[in-house]
XYZ file of C-alpha atoms in Angstrom:
617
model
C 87.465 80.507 63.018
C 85.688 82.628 61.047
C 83.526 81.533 58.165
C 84.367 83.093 55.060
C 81.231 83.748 52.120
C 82.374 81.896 48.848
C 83.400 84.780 46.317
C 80.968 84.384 42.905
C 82.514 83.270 40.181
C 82.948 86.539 37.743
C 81.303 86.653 34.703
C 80.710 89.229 31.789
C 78.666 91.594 31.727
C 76.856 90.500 28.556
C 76.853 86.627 30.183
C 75.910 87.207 33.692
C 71.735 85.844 34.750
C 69.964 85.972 37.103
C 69.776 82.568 39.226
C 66.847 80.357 38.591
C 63.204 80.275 40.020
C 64.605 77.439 43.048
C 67.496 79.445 43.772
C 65.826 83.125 44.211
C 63.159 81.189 46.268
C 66.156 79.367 48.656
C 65.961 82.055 51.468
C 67.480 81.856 54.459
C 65.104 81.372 57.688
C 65.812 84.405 59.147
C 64.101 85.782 55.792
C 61.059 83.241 55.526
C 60.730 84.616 59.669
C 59.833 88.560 58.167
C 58.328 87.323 55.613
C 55.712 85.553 57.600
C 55.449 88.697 59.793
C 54.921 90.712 57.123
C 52.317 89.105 55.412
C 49.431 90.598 57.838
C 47.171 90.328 55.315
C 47.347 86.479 53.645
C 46.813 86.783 49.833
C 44.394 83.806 49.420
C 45.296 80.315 49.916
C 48.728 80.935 50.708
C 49.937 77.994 53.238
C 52.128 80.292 55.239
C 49.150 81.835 57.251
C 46.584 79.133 57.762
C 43.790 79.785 59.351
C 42.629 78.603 62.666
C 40.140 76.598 61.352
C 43.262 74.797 59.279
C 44.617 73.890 62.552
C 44.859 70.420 64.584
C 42.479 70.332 67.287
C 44.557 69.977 69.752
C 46.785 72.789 68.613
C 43.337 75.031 68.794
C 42.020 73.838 72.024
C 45.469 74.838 73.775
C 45.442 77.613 76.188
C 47.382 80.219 75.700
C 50.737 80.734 77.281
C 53.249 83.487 78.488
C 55.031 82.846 75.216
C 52.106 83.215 73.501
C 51.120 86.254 75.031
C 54.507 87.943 75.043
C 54.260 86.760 71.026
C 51.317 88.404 70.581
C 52.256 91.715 72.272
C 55.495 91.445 69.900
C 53.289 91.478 66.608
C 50.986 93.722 67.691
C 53.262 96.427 67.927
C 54.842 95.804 64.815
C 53.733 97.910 62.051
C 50.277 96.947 60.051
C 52.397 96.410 56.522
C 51.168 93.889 53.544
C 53.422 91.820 51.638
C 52.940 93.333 48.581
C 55.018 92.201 45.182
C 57.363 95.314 45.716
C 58.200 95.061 48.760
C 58.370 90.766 48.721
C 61.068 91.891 45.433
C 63.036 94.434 47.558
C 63.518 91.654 49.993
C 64.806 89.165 47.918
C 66.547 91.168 46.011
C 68.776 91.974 49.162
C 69.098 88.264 49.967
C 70.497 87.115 46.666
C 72.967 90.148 46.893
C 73.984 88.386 50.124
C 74.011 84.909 48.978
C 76.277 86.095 46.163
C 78.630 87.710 48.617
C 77.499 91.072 48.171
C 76.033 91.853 51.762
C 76.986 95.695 51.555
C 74.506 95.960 49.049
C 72.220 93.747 50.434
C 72.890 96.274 53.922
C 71.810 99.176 51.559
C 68.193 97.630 50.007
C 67.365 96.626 53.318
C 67.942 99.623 55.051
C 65.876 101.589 52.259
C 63.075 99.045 52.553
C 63.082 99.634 56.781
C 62.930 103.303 56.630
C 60.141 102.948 54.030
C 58.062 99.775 56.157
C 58.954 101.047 59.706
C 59.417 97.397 60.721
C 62.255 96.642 62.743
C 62.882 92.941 61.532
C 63.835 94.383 58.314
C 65.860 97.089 60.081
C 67.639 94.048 61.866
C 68.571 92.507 58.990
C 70.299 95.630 57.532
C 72.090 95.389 60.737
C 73.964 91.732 60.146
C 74.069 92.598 56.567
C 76.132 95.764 57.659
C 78.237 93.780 60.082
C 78.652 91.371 57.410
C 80.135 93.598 54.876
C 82.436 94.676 57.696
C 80.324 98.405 57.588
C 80.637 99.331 61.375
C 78.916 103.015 60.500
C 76.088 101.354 58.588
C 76.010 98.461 60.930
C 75.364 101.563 63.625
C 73.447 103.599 61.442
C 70.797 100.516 61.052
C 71.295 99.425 64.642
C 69.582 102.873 65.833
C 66.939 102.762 63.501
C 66.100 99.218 64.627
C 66.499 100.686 68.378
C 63.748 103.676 67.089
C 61.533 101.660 66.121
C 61.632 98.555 68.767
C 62.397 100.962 72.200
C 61.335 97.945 74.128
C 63.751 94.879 72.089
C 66.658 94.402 74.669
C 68.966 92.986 71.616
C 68.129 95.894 69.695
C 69.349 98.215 72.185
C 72.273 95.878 73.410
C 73.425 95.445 69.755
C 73.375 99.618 69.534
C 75.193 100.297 72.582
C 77.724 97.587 71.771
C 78.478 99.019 68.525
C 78.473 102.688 69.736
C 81.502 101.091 72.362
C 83.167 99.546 69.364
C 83.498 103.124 67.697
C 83.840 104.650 70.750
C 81.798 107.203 70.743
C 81.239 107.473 74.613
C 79.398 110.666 74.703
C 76.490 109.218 73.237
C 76.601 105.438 75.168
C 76.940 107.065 78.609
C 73.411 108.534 78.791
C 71.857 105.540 76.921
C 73.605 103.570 79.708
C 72.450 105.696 82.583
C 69.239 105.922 81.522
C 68.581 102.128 81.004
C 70.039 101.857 84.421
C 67.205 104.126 85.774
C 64.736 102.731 83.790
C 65.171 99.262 84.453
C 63.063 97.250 87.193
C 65.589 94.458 86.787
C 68.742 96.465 88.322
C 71.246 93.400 87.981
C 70.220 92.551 84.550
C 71.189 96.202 83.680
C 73.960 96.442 85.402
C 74.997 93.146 83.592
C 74.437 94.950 80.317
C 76.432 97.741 81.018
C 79.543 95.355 82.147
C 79.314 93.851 79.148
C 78.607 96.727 76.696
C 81.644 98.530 78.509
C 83.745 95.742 77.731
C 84.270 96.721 74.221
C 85.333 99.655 75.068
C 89.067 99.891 73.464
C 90.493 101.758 76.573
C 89.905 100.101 79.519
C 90.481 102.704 81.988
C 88.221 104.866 80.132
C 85.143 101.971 80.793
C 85.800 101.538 84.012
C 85.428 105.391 84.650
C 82.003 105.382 83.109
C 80.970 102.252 84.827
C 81.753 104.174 87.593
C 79.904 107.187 86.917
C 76.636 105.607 86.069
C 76.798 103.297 88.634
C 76.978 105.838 91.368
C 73.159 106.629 91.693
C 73.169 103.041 92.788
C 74.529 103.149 95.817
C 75.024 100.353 98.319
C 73.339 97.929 95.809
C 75.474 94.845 95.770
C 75.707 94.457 92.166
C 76.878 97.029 91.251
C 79.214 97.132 93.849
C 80.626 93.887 92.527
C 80.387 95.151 89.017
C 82.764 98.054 90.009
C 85.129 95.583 92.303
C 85.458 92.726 88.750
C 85.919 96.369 86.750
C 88.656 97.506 89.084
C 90.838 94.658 89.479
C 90.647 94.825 85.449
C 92.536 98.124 85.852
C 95.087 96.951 88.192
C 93.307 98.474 91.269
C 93.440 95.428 93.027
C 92.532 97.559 96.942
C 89.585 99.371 95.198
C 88.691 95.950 94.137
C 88.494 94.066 97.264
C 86.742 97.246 99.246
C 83.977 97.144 96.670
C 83.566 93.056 96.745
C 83.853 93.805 101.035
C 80.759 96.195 100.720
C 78.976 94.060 98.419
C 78.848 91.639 100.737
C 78.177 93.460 103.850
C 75.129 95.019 101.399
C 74.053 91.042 100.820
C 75.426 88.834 102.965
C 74.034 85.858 100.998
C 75.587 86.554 97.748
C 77.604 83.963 96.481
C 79.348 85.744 94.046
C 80.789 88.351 95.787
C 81.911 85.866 98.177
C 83.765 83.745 95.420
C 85.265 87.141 94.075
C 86.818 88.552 97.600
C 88.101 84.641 97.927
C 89.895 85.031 94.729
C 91.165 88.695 95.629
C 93.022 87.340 98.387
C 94.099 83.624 97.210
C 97.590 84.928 97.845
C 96.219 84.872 101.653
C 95.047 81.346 101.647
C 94.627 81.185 104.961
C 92.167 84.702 104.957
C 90.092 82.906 101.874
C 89.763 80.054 103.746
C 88.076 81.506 106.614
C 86.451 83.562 104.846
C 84.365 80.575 102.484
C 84.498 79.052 105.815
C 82.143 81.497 107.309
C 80.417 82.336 104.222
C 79.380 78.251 103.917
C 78.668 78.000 107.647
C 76.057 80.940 107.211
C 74.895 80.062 103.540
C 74.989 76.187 103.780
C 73.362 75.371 100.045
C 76.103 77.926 98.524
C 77.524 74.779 96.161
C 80.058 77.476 94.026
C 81.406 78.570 97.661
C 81.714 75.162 99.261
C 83.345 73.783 95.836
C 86.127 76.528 95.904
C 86.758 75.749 99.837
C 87.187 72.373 98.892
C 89.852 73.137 96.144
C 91.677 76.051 98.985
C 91.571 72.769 100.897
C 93.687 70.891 98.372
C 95.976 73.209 97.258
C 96.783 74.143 100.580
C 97.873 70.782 101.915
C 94.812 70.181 103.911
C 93.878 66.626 102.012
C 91.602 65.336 104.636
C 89.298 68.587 105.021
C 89.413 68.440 100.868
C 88.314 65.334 100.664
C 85.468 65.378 103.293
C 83.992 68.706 101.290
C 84.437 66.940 97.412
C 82.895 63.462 98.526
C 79.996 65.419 100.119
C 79.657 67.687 97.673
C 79.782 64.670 94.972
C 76.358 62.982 96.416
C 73.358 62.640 94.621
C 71.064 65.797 95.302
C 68.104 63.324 94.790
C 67.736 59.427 95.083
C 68.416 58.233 91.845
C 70.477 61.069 90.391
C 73.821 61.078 89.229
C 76.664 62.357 91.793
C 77.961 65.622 90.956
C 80.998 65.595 87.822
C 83.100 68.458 89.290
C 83.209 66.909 92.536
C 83.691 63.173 91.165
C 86.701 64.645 89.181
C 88.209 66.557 91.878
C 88.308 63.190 94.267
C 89.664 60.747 91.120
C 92.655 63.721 90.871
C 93.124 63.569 94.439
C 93.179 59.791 94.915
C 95.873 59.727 92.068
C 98.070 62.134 93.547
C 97.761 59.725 96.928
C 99.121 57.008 94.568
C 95.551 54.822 95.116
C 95.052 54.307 91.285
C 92.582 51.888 92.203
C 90.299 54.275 93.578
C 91.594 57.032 91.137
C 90.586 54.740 87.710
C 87.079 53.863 89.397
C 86.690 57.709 89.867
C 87.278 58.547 86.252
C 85.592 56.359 84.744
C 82.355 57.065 87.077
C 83.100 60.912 85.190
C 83.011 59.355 82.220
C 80.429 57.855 82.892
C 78.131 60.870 83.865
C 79.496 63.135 81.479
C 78.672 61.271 78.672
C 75.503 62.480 77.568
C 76.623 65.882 78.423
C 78.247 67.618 75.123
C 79.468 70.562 77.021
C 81.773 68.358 79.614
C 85.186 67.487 77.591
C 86.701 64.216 78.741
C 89.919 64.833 77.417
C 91.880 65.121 81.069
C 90.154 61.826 82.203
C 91.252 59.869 78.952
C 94.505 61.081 79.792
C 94.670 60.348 83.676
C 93.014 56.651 82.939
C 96.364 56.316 80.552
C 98.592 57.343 82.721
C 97.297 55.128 85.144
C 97.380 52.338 82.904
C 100.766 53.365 82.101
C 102.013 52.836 86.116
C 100.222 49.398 86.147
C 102.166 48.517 82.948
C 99.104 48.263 81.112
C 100.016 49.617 77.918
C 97.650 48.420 75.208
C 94.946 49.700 77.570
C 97.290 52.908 78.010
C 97.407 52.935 74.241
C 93.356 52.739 73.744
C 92.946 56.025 76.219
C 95.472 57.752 74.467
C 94.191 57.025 71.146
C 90.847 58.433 72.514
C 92.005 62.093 72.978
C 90.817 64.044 69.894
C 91.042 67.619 71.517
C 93.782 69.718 69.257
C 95.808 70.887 72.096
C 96.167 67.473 74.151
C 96.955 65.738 70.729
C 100.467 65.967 71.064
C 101.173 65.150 74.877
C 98.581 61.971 74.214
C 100.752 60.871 71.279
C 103.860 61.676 72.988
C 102.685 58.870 75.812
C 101.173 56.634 72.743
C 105.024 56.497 71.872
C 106.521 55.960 75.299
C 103.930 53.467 75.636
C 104.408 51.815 73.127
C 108.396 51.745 73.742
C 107.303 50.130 76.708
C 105.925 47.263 74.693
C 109.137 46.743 73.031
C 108.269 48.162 69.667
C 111.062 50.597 69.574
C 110.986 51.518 65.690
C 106.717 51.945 66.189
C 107.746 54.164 68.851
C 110.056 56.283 66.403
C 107.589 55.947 63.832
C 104.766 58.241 65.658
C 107.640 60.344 66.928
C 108.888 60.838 63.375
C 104.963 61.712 62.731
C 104.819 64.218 65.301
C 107.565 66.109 64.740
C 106.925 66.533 60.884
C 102.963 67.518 62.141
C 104.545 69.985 64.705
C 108.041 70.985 64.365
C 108.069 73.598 67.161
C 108.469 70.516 69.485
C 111.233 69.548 67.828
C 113.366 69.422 70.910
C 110.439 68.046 72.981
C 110.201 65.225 70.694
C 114.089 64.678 70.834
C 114.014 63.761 74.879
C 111.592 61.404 74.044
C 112.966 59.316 71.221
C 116.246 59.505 73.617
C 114.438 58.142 76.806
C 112.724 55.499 74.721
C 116.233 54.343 72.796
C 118.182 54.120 76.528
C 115.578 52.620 78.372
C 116.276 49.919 75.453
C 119.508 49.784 75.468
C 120.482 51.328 72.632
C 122.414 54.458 74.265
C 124.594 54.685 71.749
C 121.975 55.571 69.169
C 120.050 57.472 72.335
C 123.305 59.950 72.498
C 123.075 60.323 68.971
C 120.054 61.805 69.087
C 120.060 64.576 71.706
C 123.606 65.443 70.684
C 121.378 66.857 67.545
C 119.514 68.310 69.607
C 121.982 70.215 71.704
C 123.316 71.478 68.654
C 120.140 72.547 67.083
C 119.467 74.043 71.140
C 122.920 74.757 72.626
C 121.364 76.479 76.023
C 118.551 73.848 76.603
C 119.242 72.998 79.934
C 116.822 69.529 79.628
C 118.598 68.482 77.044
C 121.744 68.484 78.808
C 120.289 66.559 81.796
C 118.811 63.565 79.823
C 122.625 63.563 77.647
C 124.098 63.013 81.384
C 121.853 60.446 81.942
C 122.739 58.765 79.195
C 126.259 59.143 79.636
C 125.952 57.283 82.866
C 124.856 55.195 81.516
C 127.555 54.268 78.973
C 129.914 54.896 81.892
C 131.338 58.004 81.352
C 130.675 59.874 84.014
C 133.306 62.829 83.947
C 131.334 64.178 81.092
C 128.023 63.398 82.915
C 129.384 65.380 85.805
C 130.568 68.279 83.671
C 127.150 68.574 82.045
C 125.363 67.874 85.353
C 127.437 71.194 87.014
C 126.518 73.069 83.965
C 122.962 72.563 85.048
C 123.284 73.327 88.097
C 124.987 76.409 87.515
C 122.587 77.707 84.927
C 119.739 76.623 87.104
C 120.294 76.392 90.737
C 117.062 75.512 91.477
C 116.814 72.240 89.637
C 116.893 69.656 92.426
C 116.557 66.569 89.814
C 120.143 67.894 88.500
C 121.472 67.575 91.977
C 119.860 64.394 92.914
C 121.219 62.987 89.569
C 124.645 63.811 90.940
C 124.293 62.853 94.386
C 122.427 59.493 93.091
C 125.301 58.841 90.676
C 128.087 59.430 93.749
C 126.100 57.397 96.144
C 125.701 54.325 93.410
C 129.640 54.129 92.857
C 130.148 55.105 96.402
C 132.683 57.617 95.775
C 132.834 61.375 97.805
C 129.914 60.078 99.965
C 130.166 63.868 102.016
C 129.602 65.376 98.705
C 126.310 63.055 97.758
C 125.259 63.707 101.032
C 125.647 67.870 99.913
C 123.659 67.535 97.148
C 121.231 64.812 97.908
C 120.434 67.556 100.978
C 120.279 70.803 98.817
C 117.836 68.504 96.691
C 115.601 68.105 99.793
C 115.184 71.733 100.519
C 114.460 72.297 97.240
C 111.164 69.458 96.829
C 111.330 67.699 100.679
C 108.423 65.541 99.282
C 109.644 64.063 96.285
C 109.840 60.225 96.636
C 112.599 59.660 94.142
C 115.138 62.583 96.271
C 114.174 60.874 99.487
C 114.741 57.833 98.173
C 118.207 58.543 97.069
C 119.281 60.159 100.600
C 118.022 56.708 101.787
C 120.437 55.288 99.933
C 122.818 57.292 100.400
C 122.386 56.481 104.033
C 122.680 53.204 103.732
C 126.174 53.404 101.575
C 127.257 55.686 104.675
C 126.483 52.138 107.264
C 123.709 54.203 108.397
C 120.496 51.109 108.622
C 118.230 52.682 110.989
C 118.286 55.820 109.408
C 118.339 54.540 105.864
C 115.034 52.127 106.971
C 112.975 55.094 107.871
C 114.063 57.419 104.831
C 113.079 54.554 102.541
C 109.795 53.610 104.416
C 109.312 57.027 103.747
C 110.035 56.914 100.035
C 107.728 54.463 99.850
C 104.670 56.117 101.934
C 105.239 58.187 98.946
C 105.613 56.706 96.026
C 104.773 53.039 95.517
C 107.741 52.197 93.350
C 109.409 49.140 92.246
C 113.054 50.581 92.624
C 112.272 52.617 95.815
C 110.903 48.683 97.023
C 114.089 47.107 95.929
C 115.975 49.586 97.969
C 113.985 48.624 101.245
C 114.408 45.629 100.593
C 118.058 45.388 100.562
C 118.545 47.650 103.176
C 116.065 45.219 105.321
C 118.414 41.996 104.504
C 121.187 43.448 105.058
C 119.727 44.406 108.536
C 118.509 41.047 109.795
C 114.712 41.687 108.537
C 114.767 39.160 105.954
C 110.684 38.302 105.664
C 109.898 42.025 105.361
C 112.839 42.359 102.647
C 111.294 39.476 100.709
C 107.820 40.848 100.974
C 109.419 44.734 99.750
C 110.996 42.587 96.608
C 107.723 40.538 95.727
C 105.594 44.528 95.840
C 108.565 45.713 93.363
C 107.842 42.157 91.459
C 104.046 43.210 91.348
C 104.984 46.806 90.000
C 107.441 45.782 87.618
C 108.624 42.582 86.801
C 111.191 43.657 84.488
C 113.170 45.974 86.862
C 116.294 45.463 86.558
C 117.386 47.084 89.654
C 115.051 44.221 91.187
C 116.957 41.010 89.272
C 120.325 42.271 90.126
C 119.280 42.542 93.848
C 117.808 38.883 93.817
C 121.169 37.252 92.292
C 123.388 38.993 94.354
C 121.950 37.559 97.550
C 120.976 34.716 95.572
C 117.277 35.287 96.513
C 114.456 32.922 94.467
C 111.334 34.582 95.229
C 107.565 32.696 95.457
């Protein structure tokens, strides 16, 4: 966000002063930095310049460094100008122009007082005073000067070139842009420059031609090859883009960037990027960047084992002693939570925590929010409630204080629950309908579906074609037992979005439970499959459904494999009637005692135990 200067308060003419002694002499430091430079010839006593005989020892008896020397070199090709009362005036004249929001002004005494010194600190501060007043031809204007008179300052120039792309006057960047390109020993630190200079170019087409053109004397030389392949895909010459990163790294077959680049290019081909970092790694063993992203092609692409070998040996220390690697540390926690081991998973964030925390650029926001979620599934909520409460991040506010109210549902303080709903929705009433589902889930999982209807009938009206809302209404219906009008809403769904395999497992679920049109469960239990085979809460249903159908063997192994899953107290109950029923009574009691352990409220789980009159340990 922008800062914006403070306007001065207006006075009349007759009325206005000038500010005090203090305030004419509270400069800013980029000010009391020239000033210092400019005084090359100390009026006496002045404390500024101290002489070396003024100096600690130990400050005197140091060698001089590279700094030092590159220092020196700077001020002794500035020019030979004394601080003299004028010019000291001119200078604060322009800063209390500034201060008093007049930096235009303060733009034009400074870029008097460079032309007339020849020094190109003060012709650098014309520049942000320029750019401050929003004066993009002064800003250029003193930009060049400072560029005459500093050839060798590589901000100078950058800041000219940058504003010449701004006003796009490409006829005078493109041989500044060649030329440094010529010039330059370092050839990837100008090529850099011109990528980024180009950048603010307001046609993008237009950049990437002249990138191209003064590129060209370059050759086979791999950064600018991968230069032109980033500047092509950013014209939607995807081909052009993956020839150049091809040749770039057939020009250097150790660079990693390129590498990472042509992987990306083709991450629709998983299994070409894969090989590819797979060859690149096996050549170029300590390329970490490479070996990272194979890792994560490795996850995403349902290889879980490979994945995890990569992350937990990229995540060791790279010296006794040392912290193990963050990225890598996060990227195993995410993976052991998708695996359901939240043991593993909470030991794995909090070792993140843990090493980020001294580290101001990491943000722990995701990790507060996986630790509460997995305090959530242990039915931890107070804990679930402290990592929420930790999230301060603006855009993760609202899903953390969604859960804080879910959670705290869960805790049986219903009308806390609506209270931070009620909160949220007045602090952001685009999630209106958002907000809706979850004061709805909260009232029916208490029991109070009348009230739960209530509320996302408002919202249906206030949302007529939002298809969630429509779903969680059926559920709720079902609940109160009306389940023609959870069926008509249900078909609705599916209609409008074919795709939705919840909507058809709700249906099929909701046959199988009443055991009514068993053949037509089975349909849509089955079209639920093909759309998300590895859901555990689908297979879990056809499990069922296989057992209403007399169907135990089958109905055994869909539910073990539910619960290979998805450790879930419902998907345990299941088993575990479906093992009774067929003989395996020790196993059944040990599948209801897990669902105890997960959730000893269920009560899916204490209507299963009376019915076969079952007292557990």
């Amino acid at each position: 966000m922008p800062v914006q200067t403070p306007q001065p308060t207006k006075r009349p003419h007759a009325t206005r002063r000038w500010p005090s002694l203090a305030s004419r002499l509270a400069i800013s430091a980029g000010t009391l930095t020239i000033l210092a430079g400019c005084a090359t010839t100390a009026p006496a006593g002045d404390p500024a310049v101290a002489s070396p005989a003024s100096r600690p020892a130990a400050a005197a008896a140091r060698a001089p460094s590279a700094a030092d020397a590159a220092a020196a070199a700077a001020r002794a090709a500035l020019p030979d100008n004394e601080l003299t009362g004028p010019i000291l005036g001119r200078m604060m004249l322009g800063e209390v122009l500034a201060q008093r929001g007049n930096p235009a002004f303060a733009h034009d005494v400074y870029m008097q007082l460079a032309r007339d010194t020849r020094d190109p600190r003060i012709a650098r501060r014309a520049t942000e005073f320029a750019l401050s007043a929003g004066r993009l031809e002064g800003a250029l204007a003193a930009s060049q000067l400072w560029v005459s008179l500093a050839p060798n300052d590589l901000e100078a120039r950058q800041t000219a070139w940058t504003l010449l792309a701004g006003s796009n006057q490409r006829d005078i960047l493109e041989p500044l842009l060649a030329a440094d390109l010529g010039s330059n020993p370092n050839k990837a630190e100008a090529i850099a420059n011109a990528q980024r200079v180009l950048s603010r170019l307001p046609d993008r087409n237009e950049a990437h031609a002249m990138l191209t053109r003064v590129l060209s004397p370059l050759g086979e030389q791999a950064d600018a090859l991968l230069a032109l392949a980033i500047s092509s895909f950013g014209v939607k010459q995807p081909d052009a883009a993956l020839a150049y990163s091809r040749r770039a790294l057939a020009a250097r077959p150790s660079f990693e960037r390129a590498a990472l680049v042509q992987a990306q290019l083709i991450q629709d081909k998983p299994a070409e990027a894969i090989k590819l970092l797979e060859d690149f790694t096996r050549r170029n063993p300590a390329a970490r960047e490479a070996r990272m992203s194979l890792a994560r092609l490795y996850a995403t692409n349902k290889q879980p084992a490979r994945a995890r070998e990569l992350f937990t040996a990229l995540a060791a220390p790279v010296a006794p002693g040392s912290e193990r690697d963050q990225e890598a540390v996060y990227a195993l926690a995410l993976m052991s939570m998708q695996d359901n081991k939240l043991d593993e998973a909470e030991a794995l964030f909090t070792e993140y925590l843990t090493i980020i925390d001294d580290d101001e650029s990491r943000d722990p926001t995701n990790a507060y929010l996986n630790l509460g979620a997995i305090a959530e599934e242990r039915r931890r909520f107070e804990e679930a409630l402290d990592w929420y409460g930790r999230v301060e991040r603006p855009d993760a506010r609202f899903t953390a204080q969604m859960r804080s109210a879910l959670a705290e549902a869960k805790l049986k303080r219903v009308d806390r629950a609506r209270t931070r709903l009620e909160a949220l929705a007045k602090a952001q009433p685009n999630e209106r309908k958002r907000i809706a589902m979850a004061e709805g889930q909260i009232l029916r999982d208490a029991d109070r579906t009348g009230e739960a209807e209530a509320v996302l009938r408002a919202a249906l009206t206030a949302s007529p074609d939002a298809h969630d809302i429509k779903y969680d209404l059926a559920l709720t219906l079902e609940r109160l037992g009306r389940h023609d009008e959870m069926e008509a809403l249900l078909r609705e769904v599916i209609a409008a979005e074919p795709k939705n395999a919840h909507a058809y497992n709700a249906l099929g679920y909701s046959l199988t439970e009443r055991n009514e049109r068993l053949e037509e469960a089975e349909a849509l239990l089955t079209q639920a499959l093909a759309l998300t085979p590895d859901d555990a809460y689908i297979v879990d249903s056809m499990g069922w459904l296989q057992f209403r159908q007399g169907k135990l063997k089958e109905a055994i192994a869909t539910l073990r494999r539910a619960w290979s899953l998805k450790q879930d107290a419902e998907i345990a109950t299941h088993l575990g009637e479906v093992l009774w029923v067929a003989g395996q009574k020790d196993e059944a009691r040990k599948f209801w005692q897990e669902a105890r352990k997960l959730n000893p409220a269920n009560e899916t789980l204490a209507s299963t135990l009376t019915r076969f009159q079952v007292k557990l340990p």
